Amino acid sequence: YLFYSMFGFQRTGDLAWAAGDNQTRGFLIGATSGRTTLAGEGLQHGDGHSHVLSSVIPNCKSYDPTFGYELATIFREGLKRMYEKRENIFYYITTMNENYPHPEMPKEKNTEEGILKGMYRFKEYNRNKKTKIQLLGSGAILREIIAAAEILEKDYKIDSNVWSVTSYNELRKEAMEVERYNLLNPDKAPKKNHIEKCLSSTEGPIVSATDYIRLNSDQIRPFIRKSFYSFGTDGYGRSDTR
C-alpha cells in the first residue's frame, strides 16, 4: 500500500490499527515523507508526525531510511520475517520525494544490524582530532546533518560522528525491552540497549534532527545519559527553508 505519508495513519489510522489487531503482514510505504519535503503542495501535505502515530501499534515496525542500501536491507529483513518466519508483523516505511546521490553501504562492522535496530554510524569526521559532537539524523534530514558535519569540521574545527537513525521507534521499543529485563533480573548483569552500545563510549553532546516533530526523536531521550538536544518541525511547517 503506497500513499502520501500525510494521508496514511492520519486518515486511515483505524484501519492500520485493525490491520495490527488482525495480525496482517505487508508493507505500508509513506511517500513524500517529512514536513518539508513537499512544502510547495501546502500544509495538508506536510507530514511531521506519521511515525509518532505508527509508534502506538505494537506489531508495526516503522522505519525512516535515507539511502537505497538502507531501504533494501529493511525490505529484505521484512520479507524474511513476514513470509519465511511467518511473524505477524507489518512495516511502515517512509520514502522521500527528492533526487540525491546514494552512497554505498559503509564498511563498518554491524552496519546492517544497526540499520535494522534503528541506528548506525554513517561517517566519522575526525580531521581536527579534538572537540567532538554526535549528530543524529533520519530520512529527509540526514543529508542536512551530513552537510552540518562538513561545515563544523571546515569552519569551526569541530569533529563529529554522523549517525543515521533509521528508526527512533525501534530504538525506543528495544530500549524498553532491555529496561524491563534489567528490572526483572536484578541478580544478573544488566544488559545494554542499542542506543547505549552506540553512544556510551562517544564524546560530546548529542544533537538529533528529523523532518518530524521533536517528539519523534525525543522518545529516546530517557535512554541517553548525555546532553541531548532535538530539532524538529513542530507547528504547521510554514518555514521556507531547512
CSV table of C-alpha atoms in Angstrom, one decimal:
chain,number,residue,atom,x,y,z
A,1,TYR,CA,0.0,0.0,0.0
A,2,LEU,CA,1.7,3.2,-1.2
A,3,PHE,CA,0.5,6.6,-0.3
A,4,TYR,CA,1.5,10.2,0.6
A,5,SER,CA,2.7,9.7,4.1
A,6,MET,CA,0.4,12.5,5.3
A,7,PHE,CA,-2.6,10.6,4.0
A,8,GLY,CA,-1.8,7.4,5.8
A,9,PHE,CA,-2.1,7.0,9.6
A,10,GLN,CA,-3.7,10.5,9.8
A,11,ARG,CA,-6.6,9.5,7.5
A,12,THR,CA,-6.8,5.7,7.9
A,13,GLY,CA,-5.4,5.1,11.4
A,14,ASP,CA,-8.3,2.9,12.4
A,15,LEU,CA,-7.7,0.6,9.5
A,16,ALA,CA,-4.0,0.4,10.4
A,17,TRP,CA,-4.9,-0.5,14.0
A,18,ALA,CA,-7.3,-3.1,12.7
A,19,ALA,CA,-4.5,-4.5,10.5
A,20,GLY,CA,-2.4,-5.0,13.5
A,21,ASP,CA,-5.2,-6.5,15.5
A,22,ASN,CA,-5.9,-8.9,12.7
A,23,GLN,CA,-2.2,-9.9,12.5
A,24,THR,CA,-1.9,-8.6,9.0
A,25,ARG,CA,1.5,-8.8,7.2
A,26,GLY,CA,2.8,-6.4,4.5
A,27,PHE,CA,4.4,-3.1,3.8
A,28,LEU,CA,2.9,0.4,4.1
A,29,ILE,CA,5.0,2.9,2.1
A,30,GLY,CA,4.6,6.5,3.1
A,31,ALA,CA,5.9,8.5,0.1
A,32,THR,CA,6.9,12.2,0.1
A,33,SER,CA,7.5,11.9,3.8
A,34,GLY,CA,8.6,14.7,6.2
A,35,ARG,CA,7.2,18.1,6.8
A,36,THR,CA,9.5,20.0,4.4
A,37,THR,CA,9.9,17.5,1.6
A,38,LEU,CA,6.7,18.6,-0.2
A,39,ALA,CA,6.1,22.0,1.2
A,40,GLY,CA,5.1,23.6,-2.1
A,41,GLU,CA,1.9,21.5,-2.1
A,42,GLY,CA,0.5,23.2,1.0
A,43,LEU,CA,0.2,22.4,4.7
A,44,GLN,CA,-2.1,19.4,4.1
A,45,HIS,CA,0.9,17.6,2.6
A,46,GLY,CA,3.4,18.4,5.4
A,47,ASP,CA,3.8,15.1,7.3
A,48,GLY,CA,5.5,15.8,10.5
A,49,HIS,CA,4.1,13.1,12.7
A,50,SER,CA,3.2,9.9,10.9
A,51,HIS,CA,5.9,8.0,12.8
A,52,VAL,CA,4.5,9.2,16.1
A,53,LEU,CA,1.1,7.8,15.1
A,54,SER,CA,2.6,4.5,13.8
A,55,SER,CA,4.5,4.0,17.1
A,56,VAL,CA,1.3,3.2,19.0
A,57,ILE,CA,0.7,0.0,17.0
A,58,PRO,CA,2.7,-2.8,18.8
A,59,ASN,CA,3.3,-5.0,15.8
A,60,CYS,CA,4.0,-2.2,13.3
A,61,LYS,CA,7.7,-1.7,12.6
A,62,SER,CA,8.4,1.8,11.5
A,63,TYR,CA,11.5,3.0,9.5
A,64,ASP,CA,12.6,6.3,8.0
A,65,PRO,CA,15.6,5.4,5.8
A,66,THR,CA,17.5,7.9,3.6
A,67,PHE,CA,19.7,5.8,1.3
A,68,GLY,CA,18.9,2.9,-1.1
A,69,TYR,CA,21.0,0.3,0.8
A,70,GLU,CA,19.1,1.1,4.0
A,71,LEU,CA,15.8,0.6,2.2
A,72,ALA,CA,17.0,-2.7,0.6
A,73,THR,CA,18.2,-4.0,3.9
A,74,ILE,CA,14.9,-3.3,5.6
A,75,PHE,CA,12.8,-4.8,2.8
A,76,ARG,CA,14.9,-7.9,2.7
A,77,GLU,CA,14.6,-8.4,6.5
A,78,GLY,CA,10.8,-7.7,6.3
A,79,LEU,CA,10.3,-10.3,3.7
A,80,LYS,CA,12.3,-12.8,5.7
A,81,ARG,CA,10.4,-12.2,8.9
A,82,MET,CA,6.9,-12.0,7.5
A,83,TYR,CA,7.0,-14.6,4.7
A,84,GLU,CA,9.7,-17.0,5.8
A,85,LYS,CA,9.5,-16.9,9.5
A,86,ARG,CA,5.7,-16.1,9.4
A,87,GLU,CA,5.9,-13.4,12.0
A,88,ASN,CA,2.7,-11.5,12.5
A,89,ILE,CA,4.1,-8.0,12.0
A,90,PHE,CA,3.9,-5.3,9.3
A,91,TYR,CA,6.1,-2.5,8.2
A,92,TYR,CA,5.7,1.3,7.8
A,93,ILE,CA,8.5,2.7,5.7
A,94,THR,CA,8.7,6.4,4.7
A,95,THR,CA,10.4,7.4,1.5
A,96,MET,CA,11.4,10.8,0.0
A,97,ASN,CA,10.5,13.0,-3.0
A,98,GLU,CA,14.0,14.3,-3.9
A,99,ASN,CA,16.8,13.4,-6.2
A,100,TYR,CA,20.2,13.0,-4.4
A,101,PRO,CA,23.3,10.7,-4.6
A,102,HIS,CA,23.1,7.3,-2.9
A,103,PRO,CA,26.4,6.2,-1.4
A,104,GLU,CA,27.5,2.6,-1.0
A,105,MET,CA,26.9,1.0,2.4
A,106,PRO,CA,29.6,1.9,4.9
A,107,LYS,CA,32.2,-0.9,5.5
A,108,GLU,CA,31.9,-0.6,9.3
A,109,LYS,CA,31.1,-3.8,11.1
A,110,ASN,CA,27.5,-4.4,12.1
A,111,THR,CA,26.1,-1.7,9.7
A,112,GLU,CA,23.3,-4.0,8.5
A,113,GLU,CA,22.4,-4.9,12.1
A,114,GLY,CA,22.4,-1.2,13.0
A,115,ILE,CA,20.1,-0.4,10.1
A,116,LEU,CA,17.6,-2.9,11.4
A,117,LYS,CA,17.9,-2.0,15.1
A,118,GLY,CA,17.4,1.6,14.2
A,119,MET,CA,20.8,3.3,14.3
A,120,TYR,CA,24.4,3.0,12.9
A,121,ARG,CA,27.4,5.3,12.4
A,122,PHE,CA,27.3,6.6,8.8
A,123,LYS,CA,30.6,8.5,8.9
A,124,GLU,CA,33.2,9.8,11.3
A,125,TYR,CA,34.7,13.3,10.8
A,126,ASN,CA,38.0,13.3,12.6
A,127,ARG,CA,40.3,15.8,10.8
A,128,ASN,CA,40.9,18.1,13.8
A,129,LYS,CA,41.2,15.3,16.4
A,130,LYS,CA,39.8,17.4,19.3
A,131,THR,CA,36.3,18.8,20.0
A,132,LYS,CA,33.6,16.2,19.2
A,133,ILE,CA,29.8,16.1,18.8
A,134,GLN,CA,27.4,13.3,17.9
A,135,LEU,CA,24.9,14.2,15.1
A,136,LEU,CA,21.8,12.0,14.7
A,137,GLY,CA,19.5,12.3,11.6
A,138,SER,CA,17.0,10.4,9.7
A,139,GLY,CA,15.1,10.4,6.4
A,140,ALA,CA,15.0,13.7,4.6
A,141,ILE,CA,17.1,15.5,7.2
A,142,LEU,CA,20.1,13.1,7.3
A,143,ARG,CA,21.7,14.8,4.3
A,144,GLU,CA,21.4,18.1,6.2
A,145,ILE,CA,23.1,16.5,9.2
A,146,ILE,CA,26.0,15.4,6.8
A,147,ALA,CA,26.2,19.0,5.5
A,148,ALA,CA,26.3,20.3,9.0
A,149,ALA,CA,29.1,18.0,9.9
A,150,GLU,CA,31.2,19.2,7.0
A,151,ILE,CA,30.6,22.9,8.0
A,152,LEU,CA,31.5,22.1,11.6
A,153,GLU,CA,34.7,20.4,10.5
A,154,LYS,CA,35.8,23.0,8.0
A,155,ASP,CA,34.7,26.3,9.5
A,156,TYR,CA,34.7,25.6,13.3
A,157,LYS,CA,37.3,22.8,13.7
A,158,ILE,CA,34.7,20.6,15.4
A,159,ASP,CA,34.8,16.9,14.7
A,160,SER,CA,31.7,14.7,14.7
A,161,ASN,CA,30.2,11.3,14.2
A,162,VAL,CA,27.2,11.3,11.9
A,163,TRP,CA,24.6,8.6,12.9
A,164,SER,CA,21.9,7.5,10.6
A,165,VAL,CA,18.8,6.8,12.7
A,166,THR,CA,16.6,4.6,10.6
A,167,SER,CA,14.0,4.2,13.3
A,168,TYR,CA,13.6,6.1,16.6
A,169,ASN,CA,10.5,3.9,17.2
A,170,GLU,CA,12.5,0.7,17.1
A,171,LEU,CA,15.3,2.2,19.3
A,172,ARG,CA,12.7,3.0,21.9
A,173,LYS,CA,11.0,-0.4,21.8
A,174,GLU,CA,14.3,-2.2,22.2
A,175,ALA,CA,15.4,0.1,25.0
A,176,MET,CA,12.1,-0.5,26.8
A,177,GLU,CA,12.6,-4.3,26.5
A,178,VAL,CA,16.1,-4.0,27.9
A,179,GLU,CA,14.9,-1.8,30.7
A,180,ARG,CA,12.2,-4.3,31.6
A,181,TYR,CA,14.7,-7.2,31.6
A,182,ASN,CA,17.1,-5.4,33.9
A,183,LEU,CA,14.2,-4.5,36.2
A,184,LEU,CA,13.0,-8.1,36.4
A,185,ASN,CA,16.6,-9.6,36.7
A,186,PRO,CA,18.4,-7.6,39.4
A,187,ASP,CA,20.6,-10.6,40.2
A,188,LYS,CA,22.0,-10.7,36.6
A,189,ALA,CA,24.5,-8.4,34.8
A,190,PRO,CA,22.4,-5.6,33.3
A,191,LYS,CA,22.0,-5.6,29.5
A,192,LYS,CA,22.8,-2.5,27.4
A,193,ASN,CA,20.3,-1.3,24.8
A,194,HIS,CA,21.4,-0.4,21.3
A,195,ILE,CA,21.5,3.3,22.0
A,196,GLU,CA,23.9,2.8,24.8
A,197,LYS,CA,26.1,0.5,22.7
A,198,CYS,CA,26.3,3.2,20.1
A,199,LEU,CA,26.8,6.3,22.2
A,200,SER,CA,28.0,5.4,25.7
A,201,SER,CA,31.7,5.5,24.7
A,202,THR,CA,31.5,8.6,22.5
A,203,GLU,CA,32.5,12.2,23.3
A,204,GLY,CA,30.5,15.4,23.3
A,205,PRO,CA,26.8,16.3,23.3
A,206,ILE,CA,24.2,14.7,21.1
A,207,VAL,CA,22.1,16.6,18.6
A,208,SER,CA,19.2,14.9,16.8
A,209,ALA,CA,17.3,16.4,13.8
A,210,THR,CA,14.4,15.0,11.8
A,211,ASP,CA,11.7,16.2,9.5
A,212,TYR,CA,9.1,15.3,12.1
A,213,ILE,CA,8.0,17.0,15.3
A,214,ARG,CA,10.6,16.8,18.1
A,215,LEU,CA,8.6,14.1,19.9
A,216,ASN,CA,9.8,11.7,17.2
A,217,SER,CA,13.4,11.8,18.4
A,218,ASP,CA,12.6,12.9,22.0
A,219,GLN,CA,11.3,9.4,22.6
A,220,ILE,CA,14.8,8.1,23.0
A,221,ARG,CA,15.8,10.9,25.4
A,222,PRO,CA,15.2,8.8,28.6
A,223,PHE,CA,17.8,6.3,27.5
A,224,ILE,CA,20.6,8.8,26.8
A,225,ARG,CA,22.8,9.8,29.7
A,226,LYS,CA,24.5,12.8,28.0
A,227,SER,CA,23.5,16.3,26.9
A,228,PHE,CA,20.8,15.8,24.3
A,229,TYR,CA,19.0,18.3,22.1
A,230,SER,CA,16.5,17.6,19.3
A,231,PHE,CA,15.5,19.7,16.3
A,232,GLY,CA,12.2,19.1,14.6
A,233,THR,CA,9.3,20.6,12.7
A,234,ASP,CA,6.7,21.3,15.4
A,235,GLY,CA,3.9,23.6,14.3
A,236,TYR,CA,2.4,23.7,10.8
A,237,GLY,CA,5.7,23.7,9.0
A,238,ARG,CA,5.5,27.1,7.3
A,239,SER,CA,9.2,27.7,7.2
A,240,ASP,CA,10.5,28.1,3.6
A,241,THR,CA,13.9,26.5,4.3
A,242,ARG,CA,15.5,23.7,6.2
